[in-house]
């Protein structure tokens, strides 16, 4: 059979066998209920030929006017639709709750499972054959993936991508870390209020998630490492034209996945989650990764615990020189250096390369040709940022303060605090802590340990991000900003 030049066959034509689509339960039967479904679809201007025999693809879009991480998702949803239509599918955009880490109070962690339930029910309740999940801001990635895992229809994740580097007076600014740095400098009188306003205006300059290796970049990379995103997708800056092409390609691919019946349950195996943990360690991941990956794995029927992270941290070196674990670079630089695919290729000895991914190919096939273009950003294994002997990316600690275990990020901590004895200041709630750290008369030394109780994932604050990040003002005003902080759910 010959094909016209330049004409791409749709996914259905390429499918080895045409499956019965789930959406046909709504549109196919010659009964009164399906009459209602078809007539109401036609009420919206659709023709029966728009959906007949075609995979109906839900685009779960977490855009909102108050989520800067996802401010480009209105257009990206259109890019995804373009790919779905090209591949012979029928796209339907379904809005989902937008978890803006910046604006939601007291913490988005309270709403992660709410998004998971919403995602699951949107996919269950509507005539959907496959899903494109659009997210990026911290808790959005695990929320969407938890819901898609429960529903277990073909699904692909489109990450928001990091924002561009911040800039102020020619200095590169990183999300979060530089906010605290310059806040301490302002309180110490090292910069002026005008300087502070300049930092405020320059630290976030485009659509996209935080450009440091925080929770957002960690979780989107983990989604890719598990195999739920296209290769390289998680590293592309939000405003890069490659992000547009990635979104369209994801739209095309999900149609093919429906015909192939490639579901999350075929991808999210125990080795796939161990791959994700190894990648997280090599990146110098956020401590929040532990909370979310354990939940995601258990939702997929895979038992993973703290000890699995501890073992990986002791064996997999940190090779991503990306702040705050790294010293110099941000996610934009990481992308130019080769991104997650290149990092995975470099740590391939720690990965199971036979794991299946959304491409229909294995991890090994996906990353086989990935190259590192800057060895200072993605370090060679023999020249890492940190090794297991240094504590690795994360260290699991146990003791009287946390008998069931707690997590420390040694690479981001002054080494003198790796083994430390000192007086403690204990607070039972965040308002008390905040009031104390702003008190210039607070009796505190650089050797003090600040303990914030009732701040774990099972209690009211639910691991409030940044709750223990501020140095006491009485220290900052003396030009000293070091102090050990500890959060506990007890």
CSV table of C-alpha atoms in Angstrom, one decimal:
chain,number,residue,atom,x,y,z
A,1,UNK,CA,0.0,0.0,0.0
A,2,UNK,CA,1.3,3.4,-0.9
A,3,UNK,CA,0.7,6.6,1.0
A,4,UNK,CA,0.5,10.2,-0.2
A,5,UNK,CA,3.8,12.1,0.4
A,6,UNK,CA,3.7,14.2,3.5
A,7,UNK,CA,0.6,12.5,4.9
A,8,UNK,CA,1.1,10.9,8.3
A,9,UNK,CA,-1.1,7.9,9.1
A,10,UNK,CA,-3.1,8.2,12.2
A,11,UNK,CA,-2.5,6.0,15.3
A,12,UNK,CA,-5.6,3.9,14.6
A,13,UNK,CA,-4.3,2.9,11.2
A,14,UNK,CA,-1.0,1.8,12.7
A,15,UNK,CA,-2.6,-0.1,15.5
A,16,UNK,CA,-2.0,-3.9,15.3
A,17,UNK,CA,-5.5,-4.5,16.4
A,18,UNK,CA,-8.4,-2.1,17.0
A,19,UNK,CA,-9.5,-2.2,20.6
A,20,UNK,CA,-13.0,-1.5,21.8
A,21,UNK,CA,-12.9,2.0,23.3
A,22,UNK,CA,-14.2,2.7,26.8
A,23,UNK,CA,-15.9,5.9,25.5
A,24,UNK,CA,-18.1,3.7,23.2
A,25,UNK,CA,-20.1,2.8,26.4
A,26,UNK,CA,-21.3,6.4,26.3
A,27,UNK,CA,-21.7,7.1,22.6
A,28,UNK,CA,-22.2,3.7,21.0
A,29,UNK,CA,-25.4,1.9,22.2
A,30,UNK,CA,-28.7,2.5,20.5
A,31,UNK,CA,-30.5,3.4,23.7
A,32,UNK,CA,-32.0,6.4,25.3
A,33,UNK,CA,-29.1,7.1,27.6
A,34,UNK,CA,-26.6,7.2,24.7
A,35,UNK,CA,-29.1,9.3,22.8
A,36,UNK,CA,-28.7,11.8,25.5
A,37,UNK,CA,-24.9,11.7,25.4
A,38,UNK,CA,-24.8,12.1,21.6
A,39,UNK,CA,-27.4,14.9,21.5
A,40,UNK,CA,-25.7,16.9,24.3
A,41,UNK,CA,-22.3,16.5,22.5
A,42,UNK,CA,-24.0,17.8,19.3
A,43,UNK,CA,-25.4,20.6,21.4
A,44,UNK,CA,-21.8,21.8,21.9
A,45,UNK,CA,-21.2,21.8,18.2
A,46,UNK,CA,-19.5,18.4,17.8
A,47,UNK,CA,-20.4,16.0,15.0
A,48,UNK,CA,-20.6,12.3,15.6
A,49,UNK,CA,-17.6,11.9,13.3
A,50,UNK,CA,-15.6,13.8,15.8
A,51,UNK,CA,-15.7,11.0,18.3
A,52,UNK,CA,-16.9,7.9,16.5
A,53,UNK,CA,-14.2,5.2,16.5
A,54,UNK,CA,-11.7,7.7,17.9
A,55,UNK,CA,-10.0,7.7,21.3
A,56,UNK,CA,-11.5,10.3,23.6
A,57,UNK,CA,-8.5,12.0,25.4
A,58,UNK,CA,-9.0,14.0,28.6
A,59,UNK,CA,-6.6,16.8,29.1
A,60,UNK,CA,-6.5,17.5,32.8
A,61,UNK,CA,-5.4,21.1,32.9
A,62,UNK,CA,-4.4,22.7,36.2
A,63,UNK,CA,-4.1,26.2,34.9
A,64,UNK,CA,-5.5,29.1,36.9
A,65,UNK,CA,-5.1,32.9,37.1
A,66,UNK,CA,-3.3,32.6,40.4
A,67,UNK,CA,-0.8,29.8,39.7
A,68,UNK,CA,2.3,31.3,38.0
A,69,UNK,CA,3.9,27.9,37.5
A,70,UNK,CA,1.0,26.9,35.2
A,71,UNK,CA,0.3,30.3,33.6
A,72,UNK,CA,1.3,29.0,30.1
A,73,UNK,CA,-1.1,26.0,30.3
A,74,UNK,CA,-3.9,27.6,28.5
A,75,UNK,CA,-1.8,27.6,25.3
A,76,UNK,CA,-0.1,24.3,26.1
A,77,UNK,CA,-3.5,22.6,26.3
A,78,UNK,CA,-4.1,23.8,22.7
A,79,UNK,CA,-0.7,22.4,21.7
A,80,UNK,CA,-1.7,19.1,23.3
A,81,UNK,CA,-5.0,19.1,21.4
A,82,UNK,CA,-3.2,19.7,18.1
A,83,UNK,CA,-1.2,16.5,18.7
A,84,UNK,CA,-4.3,14.5,19.7
A,85,UNK,CA,-6.2,15.7,16.6
A,86,UNK,CA,-3.2,14.9,14.3
A,87,UNK,CA,-3.1,11.4,15.7
A,88,UNK,CA,-6.8,10.8,15.2
A,89,UNK,CA,-8.1,11.3,18.7
A,90,UNK,CA,-10.8,13.5,20.1
A,91,UNK,CA,-9.5,15.9,22.8
A,92,UNK,CA,-11.6,17.1,25.8
A,93,UNK,CA,-10.1,19.7,28.2
A,94,UNK,CA,-11.2,19.1,31.8
A,95,UNK,CA,-10.1,21.7,34.4
A,96,UNK,CA,-8.7,20.4,37.7
A,97,UNK,CA,-7.9,22.2,40.9
A,98,UNK,CA,-4.7,24.3,40.6
A,99,UNK,CA,-2.4,23.9,43.6
A,100,UNK,CA,-0.4,27.1,43.7
A,101,UNK,CA,2.4,26.6,46.2
A,102,UNK,CA,3.0,30.3,46.3
A,103,UNK,CA,-0.6,31.4,47.2
A,104,UNK,CA,-2.5,28.5,48.9
A,105,UNK,CA,-2.5,28.6,52.7
A,106,UNK,CA,-1.6,27.1,55.0
A,107,UNK,CA,0.0,24.6,52.6
A,108,UNK,CA,-0.8,22.8,49.4
A,109,UNK,CA,0.0,19.5,51.1
A,110,UNK,CA,-3.6,19.6,52.5
A,111,UNK,CA,-4.9,19.4,49.0
A,112,UNK,CA,-2.7,16.9,47.2
A,113,UNK,CA,-5.1,14.0,47.9
A,114,UNK,CA,-8.0,16.2,46.9
A,115,UNK,CA,-6.4,16.6,43.5
A,116,UNK,CA,-5.8,12.9,43.4
A,117,UNK,CA,-9.5,12.2,44.0
A,118,UNK,CA,-10.6,14.8,41.5
A,119,UNK,CA,-8.3,13.4,38.8
A,120,UNK,CA,-9.5,9.9,39.4
A,121,UNK,CA,-13.1,10.9,39.3
A,122,UNK,CA,-12.8,13.0,36.2
A,123,UNK,CA,-11.3,10.1,34.4
A,124,UNK,CA,-13.8,7.6,35.8
A,125,UNK,CA,-17.0,9.6,35.4
A,126,UNK,CA,-16.5,10.9,31.9
A,127,UNK,CA,-16.3,9.0,28.5
A,128,UNK,CA,-12.5,9.0,28.5
A,129,UNK,CA,-10.1,6.5,26.9
A,130,UNK,CA,-6.8,8.2,27.8
A,131,UNK,CA,-5.5,11.2,29.7
A,132,UNK,CA,-2.9,13.9,29.3
A,133,UNK,CA,-2.0,15.2,32.8
A,134,UNK,CA,-0.8,18.8,32.9
A,135,UNK,CA,1.0,19.8,36.1
A,136,UNK,CA,4.3,20.9,37.6
A,137,UNK,CA,3.9,22.9,40.8
A,138,UNK,CA,5.0,20.9,43.8
A,139,UNK,CA,2.1,18.8,44.9
A,140,UNK,CA,0.4,18.8,41.5
A,141,UNK,CA,2.6,16.1,40.0
A,142,UNK,CA,2.0,13.5,42.7
A,143,UNK,CA,-1.7,14.5,43.0
A,144,UNK,CA,-2.3,13.9,39.3
A,145,UNK,CA,-0.3,10.7,39.1
A,146,UNK,CA,-2.0,9.2,42.2
A,147,UNK,CA,-5.4,9.8,40.5
A,148,UNK,CA,-4.3,8.4,37.2
A,149,UNK,CA,-2.8,5.3,38.9
A,150,UNK,CA,-6.1,4.5,40.6
A,151,UNK,CA,-8.0,4.8,37.4
A,152,UNK,CA,-5.4,3.0,35.3
A,153,UNK,CA,-6.3,4.1,31.8
A,154,UNK,CA,-3.5,5.1,29.4
A,155,UNK,CA,-2.0,8.4,30.7
A,156,UNK,CA,1.0,10.6,30.0
A,157,UNK,CA,2.4,13.5,32.1
A,158,UNK,CA,3.2,16.9,30.6
A,159,UNK,CA,5.4,18.8,33.1
A,160,UNK,CA,5.1,22.6,33.3
A,161,UNK,CA,8.9,23.1,33.1
A,162,UNK,CA,11.1,25.4,35.1
A,163,UNK,CA,11.0,29.2,34.8
A,164,UNK,CA,14.0,31.1,33.5
A,165,UNK,CA,16.9,32.1,35.8
A,166,UNK,CA,16.2,35.1,38.1
A,167,UNK,CA,18.4,38.1,37.6
A,168,UNK,CA,19.2,41.2,39.8
A,169,UNK,CA,22.1,43.6,39.2
A,170,UNK,CA,23.8,41.0,37.0
A,171,UNK,CA,23.5,38.3,39.7
A,172,UNK,CA,21.7,35.0,39.0
A,173,UNK,CA,18.9,34.4,41.4
A,174,UNK,CA,17.4,31.1,42.4
A,175,UNK,CA,13.9,30.4,43.7
A,176,UNK,CA,13.6,30.0,47.4
A,177,UNK,CA,17.3,29.9,48.4
A,178,UNK,CA,18.0,33.4,47.3
A,179,UNK,CA,14.8,34.7,48.9
A,180,UNK,CA,16.0,33.5,52.3
A,181,UNK,CA,19.6,34.7,51.6
A,182,UNK,CA,18.6,38.3,50.7
A,183,UNK,CA,16.0,38.4,53.4
A,184,UNK,CA,18.7,37.7,55.9
A,185,UNK,CA,20.9,40.3,54.3
A,186,UNK,CA,18.1,42.9,54.5
A,187,UNK,CA,17.6,42.2,58.2
A,188,UNK,CA,21.3,42.5,58.7
A,189,UNK,CA,21.4,45.8,57.0
A,190,UNK,CA,23.7,44.6,54.2
A,191,UNK,CA,21.2,45.5,51.4
A,192,UNK,CA,18.6,48.3,51.2
A,193,UNK,CA,14.9,48.2,50.9
A,194,UNK,CA,15.3,49.3,47.3
A,195,UNK,CA,17.7,46.4,46.7
A,196,UNK,CA,15.2,44.0,48.3
A,197,UNK,CA,12.5,45.3,45.9
A,198,UNK,CA,14.8,44.7,43.0
A,199,UNK,CA,15.3,41.1,44.1
A,200,UNK,CA,11.5,40.8,44.4
A,201,UNK,CA,11.0,42.0,40.9
A,202,UNK,CA,13.8,39.9,39.4
A,203,UNK,CA,13.7,36.5,41.1
A,204,UNK,CA,10.8,35.1,39.0
A,205,UNK,CA,10.8,36.3,35.4
A,206,UNK,CA,8.6,33.9,33.4
A,207,UNK,CA,6.0,31.1,33.4
A,208,UNK,CA,7.2,27.9,35.0
A,209,UNK,CA,8.1,26.2,38.3
A,210,UNK,CA,10.9,27.1,40.6
A,211,UNK,CA,14.2,26.8,38.7
A,212,UNK,CA,16.1,25.4,41.6
A,213,UNK,CA,16.1,21.6,42.4
A,214,UNK,CA,13.1,22.0,44.7
A,215,UNK,CA,10.0,19.9,45.0
A,216,UNK,CA,8.6,20.8,41.6
A,217,UNK,CA,11.8,20.0,39.6
A,218,UNK,CA,12.3,16.9,41.7
A,219,UNK,CA,8.8,15.5,41.2
A,220,UNK,CA,8.6,16.2,37.4
A,221,UNK,CA,12.0,14.5,37.0
A,222,UNK,CA,10.7,11.5,39.0
A,223,UNK,CA,7.7,11.3,36.8
A,224,UNK,CA,10.0,11.1,33.8
A,225,UNK,CA,12.3,8.6,35.6
A,226,UNK,CA,9.4,6.3,36.3
A,227,UNK,CA,8.5,6.4,32.6
A,228,UNK,CA,5.4,8.5,32.7
A,229,UNK,CA,6.7,11.4,30.6
A,230,UNK,CA,8.4,11.6,27.2
A,231,UNK,CA,12.2,11.4,27.4
A,232,UNK,CA,13.6,14.8,28.3
A,233,UNK,CA,10.2,16.4,29.0
A,234,UNK,CA,10.8,17.4,32.6
A,235,UNK,CA,13.9,19.5,32.0
A,236,UNK,CA,12.6,21.8,29.2
A,237,UNK,CA,12.1,25.4,30.4
A,238,UNK,CA,8.4,26.4,30.3
A,239,UNK,CA,8.9,29.2,27.7
A,240,UNK,CA,11.3,27.3,25.4
A,241,UNK,CA,9.8,26.4,22.0
A,242,UNK,CA,10.8,22.8,22.6
A,243,UNK,CA,8.2,22.8,25.4
A,244,UNK,CA,5.5,23.4,22.8
A,245,UNK,CA,6.7,20.6,20.6
A,246,UNK,CA,6.9,18.3,23.7
A,247,UNK,CA,3.3,19.1,24.5
A,248,UNK,CA,2.2,18.3,21.0
A,249,UNK,CA,4.2,15.1,20.9
A,250,UNK,CA,2.6,14.0,24.2
A,251,UNK,CA,-0.8,14.6,22.6
A,252,UNK,CA,0.1,12.4,19.6
A,253,UNK,CA,1.6,9.7,21.8
A,254,UNK,CA,-1.4,9.3,24.2
A,255,UNK,CA,-3.6,8.4,21.2
A,256,UNK,CA,-1.1,5.6,20.3
A,257,UNK,CA,-1.0,4.5,23.9
A,258,UNK,CA,-4.8,4.0,23.9
A,259,UNK,CA,-4.6,1.7,21.0
A,260,UNK,CA,-1.7,-0.1,22.6
A,261,UNK,CA,-3.5,-0.3,26.0
A,262,UNK,CA,-0.4,1.0,27.6
A,263,UNK,CA,-1.5,1.8,31.2
A,264,UNK,CA,0.3,3.1,34.3
A,265,UNK,CA,0.1,-0.3,35.8
A,266,UNK,CA,2.4,-1.6,33.1
A,267,UNK,CA,4.9,1.1,33.7
A,268,UNK,CA,4.9,1.7,37.5
A,269,UNK,CA,6.7,-1.4,38.6
A,270,UNK,CA,9.0,-1.8,41.6
A,271,UNK,CA,12.2,-1.4,39.5
A,272,UNK,CA,10.7,1.7,37.9
A,273,UNK,CA,10.2,3.3,41.3
A,274,UNK,CA,13.8,2.3,42.3
A,275,UNK,CA,14.9,4.0,39.1
A,276,UNK,CA,13.1,7.1,40.2
A,277,UNK,CA,14.7,7.0,43.7
A,278,UNK,CA,18.2,6.6,42.1
A,279,UNK,CA,17.5,9.6,39.8
A,280,UNK,CA,16.2,11.7,42.7
A,281,UNK,CA,19.4,11.0,44.7
A,282,UNK,CA,21.7,11.9,41.7
A,283,UNK,CA,19.8,15.2,41.4
A,284,UNK,CA,20.1,16.2,45.0
A,285,UNK,CA,16.4,16.0,45.4
A,286,UNK,CA,13.9,17.7,47.7
A,287,UNK,CA,13.1,16.0,50.9
A,288,UNK,CA,9.4,16.0,49.9
A,289,UNK,CA,10.3,13.4,47.3
A,290,UNK,CA,10.1,10.7,50.0
A,291,UNK,CA,6.6,11.6,51.1
A,292,UNK,CA,5.3,11.7,47.5
A,293,UNK,CA,7.1,8.7,46.0
A,294,UNK,CA,6.1,6.4,48.9
A,295,UNK,CA,2.5,7.4,48.4
A,296,UNK,CA,2.7,7.0,44.6
A,297,UNK,CA,4.4,3.6,44.9
A,298,UNK,CA,1.9,2.3,47.4
A,299,UNK,CA,-1.0,3.5,45.2
A,300,UNK,CA,0.6,1.4,42.5
A,301,UNK,CA,0.8,-1.6,44.8
A,302,UNK,CA,4.6,-1.3,45.3
A,303,UNK,CA,5.9,-1.3,48.9
A,304,UNK,CA,8.6,1.3,49.4
A,305,UNK,CA,9.9,2.9,52.6
A,306,UNK,CA,12.5,5.1,54.2
A,307,UNK,CA,15.1,2.5,54.1
A,308,UNK,CA,15.0,2.3,50.3
A,309,UNK,CA,15.8,5.9,50.1
A,310,UNK,CA,18.6,5.6,52.7
A,311,UNK,CA,20.2,2.8,50.7
A,312,UNK,CA,20.0,4.7,47.5
A,313,UNK,CA,21.5,7.8,49.0
A,314,UNK,CA,24.5,5.8,50.3
A,315,UNK,CA,25.2,4.4,46.9
A,316,UNK,CA,24.2,6.9,44.3
A,317,UNK,CA,26.3,10.0,44.2
A,318,UNK,CA,24.9,13.5,43.7
A,319,UNK,CA,26.1,14.6,40.2
A,320,UNK,CA,23.7,17.4,39.4
A,321,UNK,CA,25.4,20.7,40.3
A,322,UNK,CA,22.0,22.5,40.6
A,323,UNK,CA,21.2,24.7,43.5
A,324,UNK,CA,20.5,24.4,46.4
A,325,UNK,CA,22.4,21.2,46.7
A,326,UNK,CA,24.8,22.3,43.9
A,327,UNK,CA,26.8,25.5,44.1
A,328,UNK,CA,26.3,27.3,40.8
A,329,UNK,CA,23.7,26.3,38.3
A,330,UNK,CA,19.9,26.3,37.9
A,331,UNK,CA,17.4,24.1,35.9
A,332,UNK,CA,17.8,26.2,32.8
A,333,UNK,CA,21.6,25.3,32.8
A,334,UNK,CA,20.7,21.7,33.6
A,335,UNK,CA,18.5,21.5,30.5
A,336,UNK,CA,21.3,22.9,28.3
A,337,UNK,CA,23.7,20.4,29.8
A,338,UNK,CA,21.5,17.5,28.6
A,339,UNK,CA,18.7,17.2,31.2
A,340,UNK,CA,17.4,14.2,33.0
A,341,UNK,CA,17.9,11.8,30.1
A,342,UNK,CA,21.7,12.7,30.1
A,343,UNK,CA,21.8,12.3,33.9
A,344,UNK,CA,20.1,8.9,33.7
A,345,UNK,CA,22.5,7.8,31.0
A,346,UNK,CA,25.4,8.8,33.3
A,347,UNK,CA,24.0,6.8,36.3
A,348,UNK,CA,22.8,3.9,34.1
A,349,UNK,CA,24.7,1.4,36.3
A,350,UNK,CA,22.2,2.2,39.1
A,351,UNK,CA,19.1,1.8,36.9
A,352,UNK,CA,17.0,-1.1,35.6
A,353,UNK,CA,17.2,-0.3,31.9
A,354,UNK,CA,14.5,-2.8,30.9
A,355,UNK,CA,11.6,-0.9,32.5
A,356,UNK,CA,8.8,0.1,30.1
A,357,UNK,CA,7.9,3.8,29.5
A,358,UNK,CA,5.2,5.8,27.8
A,359,UNK,CA,7.2,5.7,24.6
A,360,UNK,CA,6.5,2.0,24.4
A,361,UNK,CA,10.3,1.5,24.6
A,362,UNK,CA,12.5,0.8,27.6
A,363,UNK,CA,14.4,3.2,29.7
A,364,UNK,CA,17.6,1.9,28.1
A,365,UNK,CA,16.3,2.6,24.6
A,366,UNK,CA,15.2,6.1,25.6
A,367,UNK,CA,18.4,7.3,27.2
A,368,UNK,CA,20.9,5.3,25.1
A,369,UNK,CA,21.9,8.3,23.0
A,370,UNK,CA,21.6,11.0,25.6
A,371,UNK,CA,24.7,13.1,26.0
A,372,UNK,CA,26.1,15.4,28.7
A,373,UNK,CA,27.2,18.7,27.2
A,374,UNK,CA,28.6,20.3,30.4
A,375,UNK,CA,30.5,18.2,32.9
A,376,UNK,CA,30.4,20.9,35.5
A,377,UNK,CA,26.6,20.9,35.5
A,378,UNK,CA,26.1,17.1,35.3
A,379,UNK,CA,29.2,15.7,36.9
A,380,UNK,CA,31.0,12.5,36.0
A,381,UNK,CA,30.5,9.7,38.5
A,382,UNK,CA,34.2,10.0,39.6
A,383,UNK,CA,33.8,13.8,40.2
A,384,UNK,CA,30.5,14.1,42.0
A,385,UNK,CA,29.1,16.9,44.1
A,386,UNK,CA,28.6,14.5,47.1
A,387,UNK,CA,28.9,10.8,47.7
A,388,UNK,CA,27.3,8.4,50.2
A,389,UNK,CA,30.3,9.0,52.5
A,390,UNK,CA,29.3,12.7,52.6
A,391,UNK,CA,25.7,11.7,53.5
A,392,UNK,CA,24.4,11.7,49.9
A,393,UNK,CA,21.4,13.6,48.8
A,394,UNK,CA,19.2,12.6,51.7
A,395,UNK,CA,20.0,10.9,55.0
A,396,UNK,CA,17.4,9.0,57.2
A,397,UNK,CA,17.9,9.7,60.9
A,398,UNK,CA,16.3,7.9,63.9
A,399,UNK,CA,16.3,8.9,67.5
A,400,UNK,CA,14.2,10.1,70.4
A,401,UNK,CA,12.9,13.1,68.5
A,402,UNK,CA,11.8,11.0,65.6
A,403,UNK,CA,11.7,7.3,66.5
A,404,UNK,CA,10.1,6.3,63.2
A,405,UNK,CA,12.6,8.2,61.2
A,406,UNK,CA,13.2,11.7,59.8
A,407,UNK,CA,15.0,13.0,56.8
A,408,UNK,CA,18.0,15.4,56.5
A,409,UNK,CA,19.5,16.9,53.4
A,410,UNK,CA,23.2,17.0,54.4
A,411,UNK,CA,24.3,18.5,51.1
A,412,UNK,CA,22.4,21.7,52.0
A,413,UNK,CA,23.5,21.8,55.6
A,414,UNK,CA,26.6,23.3,57.1
A,415,UNK,CA,28.8,20.2,57.7
A,416,UNK,CA,29.3,21.3,61.4
A,417,UNK,CA,25.6,20.4,62.0
A,418,UNK,CA,26.0,16.9,60.6
A,419,UNK,CA,27.0,15.9,64.2
A,420,UNK,CA,25.9,18.5,66.6
A,421,UNK,CA,25.1,19.1,70.3
A,422,UNK,CA,23.5,22.4,71.4
A,423,UNK,CA,20.7,24.0,73.3
A,424,UNK,CA,17.2,23.7,71.8
A,425,UNK,CA,14.3,26.2,71.3
A,426,UNK,CA,11.1,24.2,71.0
A,427,UNK,CA,7.9,25.6,69.4
A,428,UNK,CA,4.5,23.9,69.3
A,429,UNK,CA,3.2,25.8,66.2
A,430,UNK,CA,4.4,27.9,63.3
A,431,UNK,CA,3.0,31.3,64.6
A,432,UNK,CA,5.1,30.9,67.8
A,433,UNK,CA,8.2,30.2,65.8
A,434,UNK,CA,7.6,33.0,63.4
A,435,UNK,CA,7.1,35.5,66.2
A,436,UNK,CA,10.3,34.3,67.9
A,437,UNK,CA,12.5,34.5,64.9
A,438,UNK,CA,11.4,38.1,64.3
A,439,UNK,CA,12.2,39.1,67.9
A,440,UNK,CA,15.5,41.0,68.0
A,441,UNK,CA,15.8,40.2,71.7
A,442,UNK,CA,15.5,36.5,71.3
A,443,UNK,CA,18.3,34.7,73.3
A,444,UNK,CA,19.7,32.5,70.7
A,445,UNK,CA,23.2,31.5,69.5
A,446,UNK,CA,24.5,29.9,66.2
A,447,UNK,CA,24.6,26.6,68.1
A,448,UNK,CA,20.9,26.5,68.9
A,449,UNK,CA,18.6,24.0,67.4
A,450,UNK,CA,15.1,25.3,66.5
A,451,UNK,CA,12.5,22.5,66.9
A,452,UNK,CA,9.1,23.0,65.4
A,453,UNK,CA,6.6,20.4,66.6
A,454,UNK,CA,3.3,19.4,65.0
A,455,UNK,CA,4.5,20.1,61.5
A,456,UNK,CA,4.7,16.6,59.9
A,457,UNK,CA,2.6,15.3,57.0
A,458,UNK,CA,-0.1,13.9,59.3
A,459,UNK,CA,-0.9,17.0,61.2
A,460,UNK,CA,-2.4,20.5,60.6
A,461,UNK,CA,0.6,22.1,59.0
A,462,UNK,CA,1.2,19.1,56.8
A,463,UNK,CA,4.9,19.7,56.1
A,464,UNK,CA,4.5,23.4,55.5
A,465,UNK,CA,7.3,24.4,53.0
A,466,UNK,CA,9.8,26.8,54.5
A,467,UNK,CA,8.3,26.7,58.0
A,468,UNK,CA,11.8,26.3,59.5
A,469,UNK,CA,13.9,28.2,57.0
A,470,UNK,CA,14.3,31.6,58.6
A,471,UNK,CA,17.3,32.5,60.7
A,472,UNK,CA,16.4,34.4,63.9
A,473,UNK,CA,16.6,38.1,63.4
A,474,UNK,CA,18.7,38.5,66.5
A,475,UNK,CA,21.4,36.4,64.7
A,476,UNK,CA,20.9,38.1,61.3
A,477,UNK,CA,21.3,41.5,62.7
A,478,UNK,CA,24.7,40.4,64.1
A,479,UNK,CA,25.7,39.1,60.7
A,480,UNK,CA,25.3,35.5,61.7
A,481,UNK,CA,22.7,33.4,59.9
A,482,UNK,CA,23.5,29.8,60.8
A,483,UNK,CA,21.2,27.9,63.0
A,484,UNK,CA,20.0,24.3,62.9
A,485,UNK,CA,16.3,23.7,62.3
A,486,UNK,CA,14.2,20.5,62.8
A,487,UNK,CA,10.6,19.8,62.1
A,488,UNK,CA,8.7,16.9,63.7
A,489,UNK,CA,5.1,15.7,63.5
A,490,UNK,CA,5.1,14.7,67.2
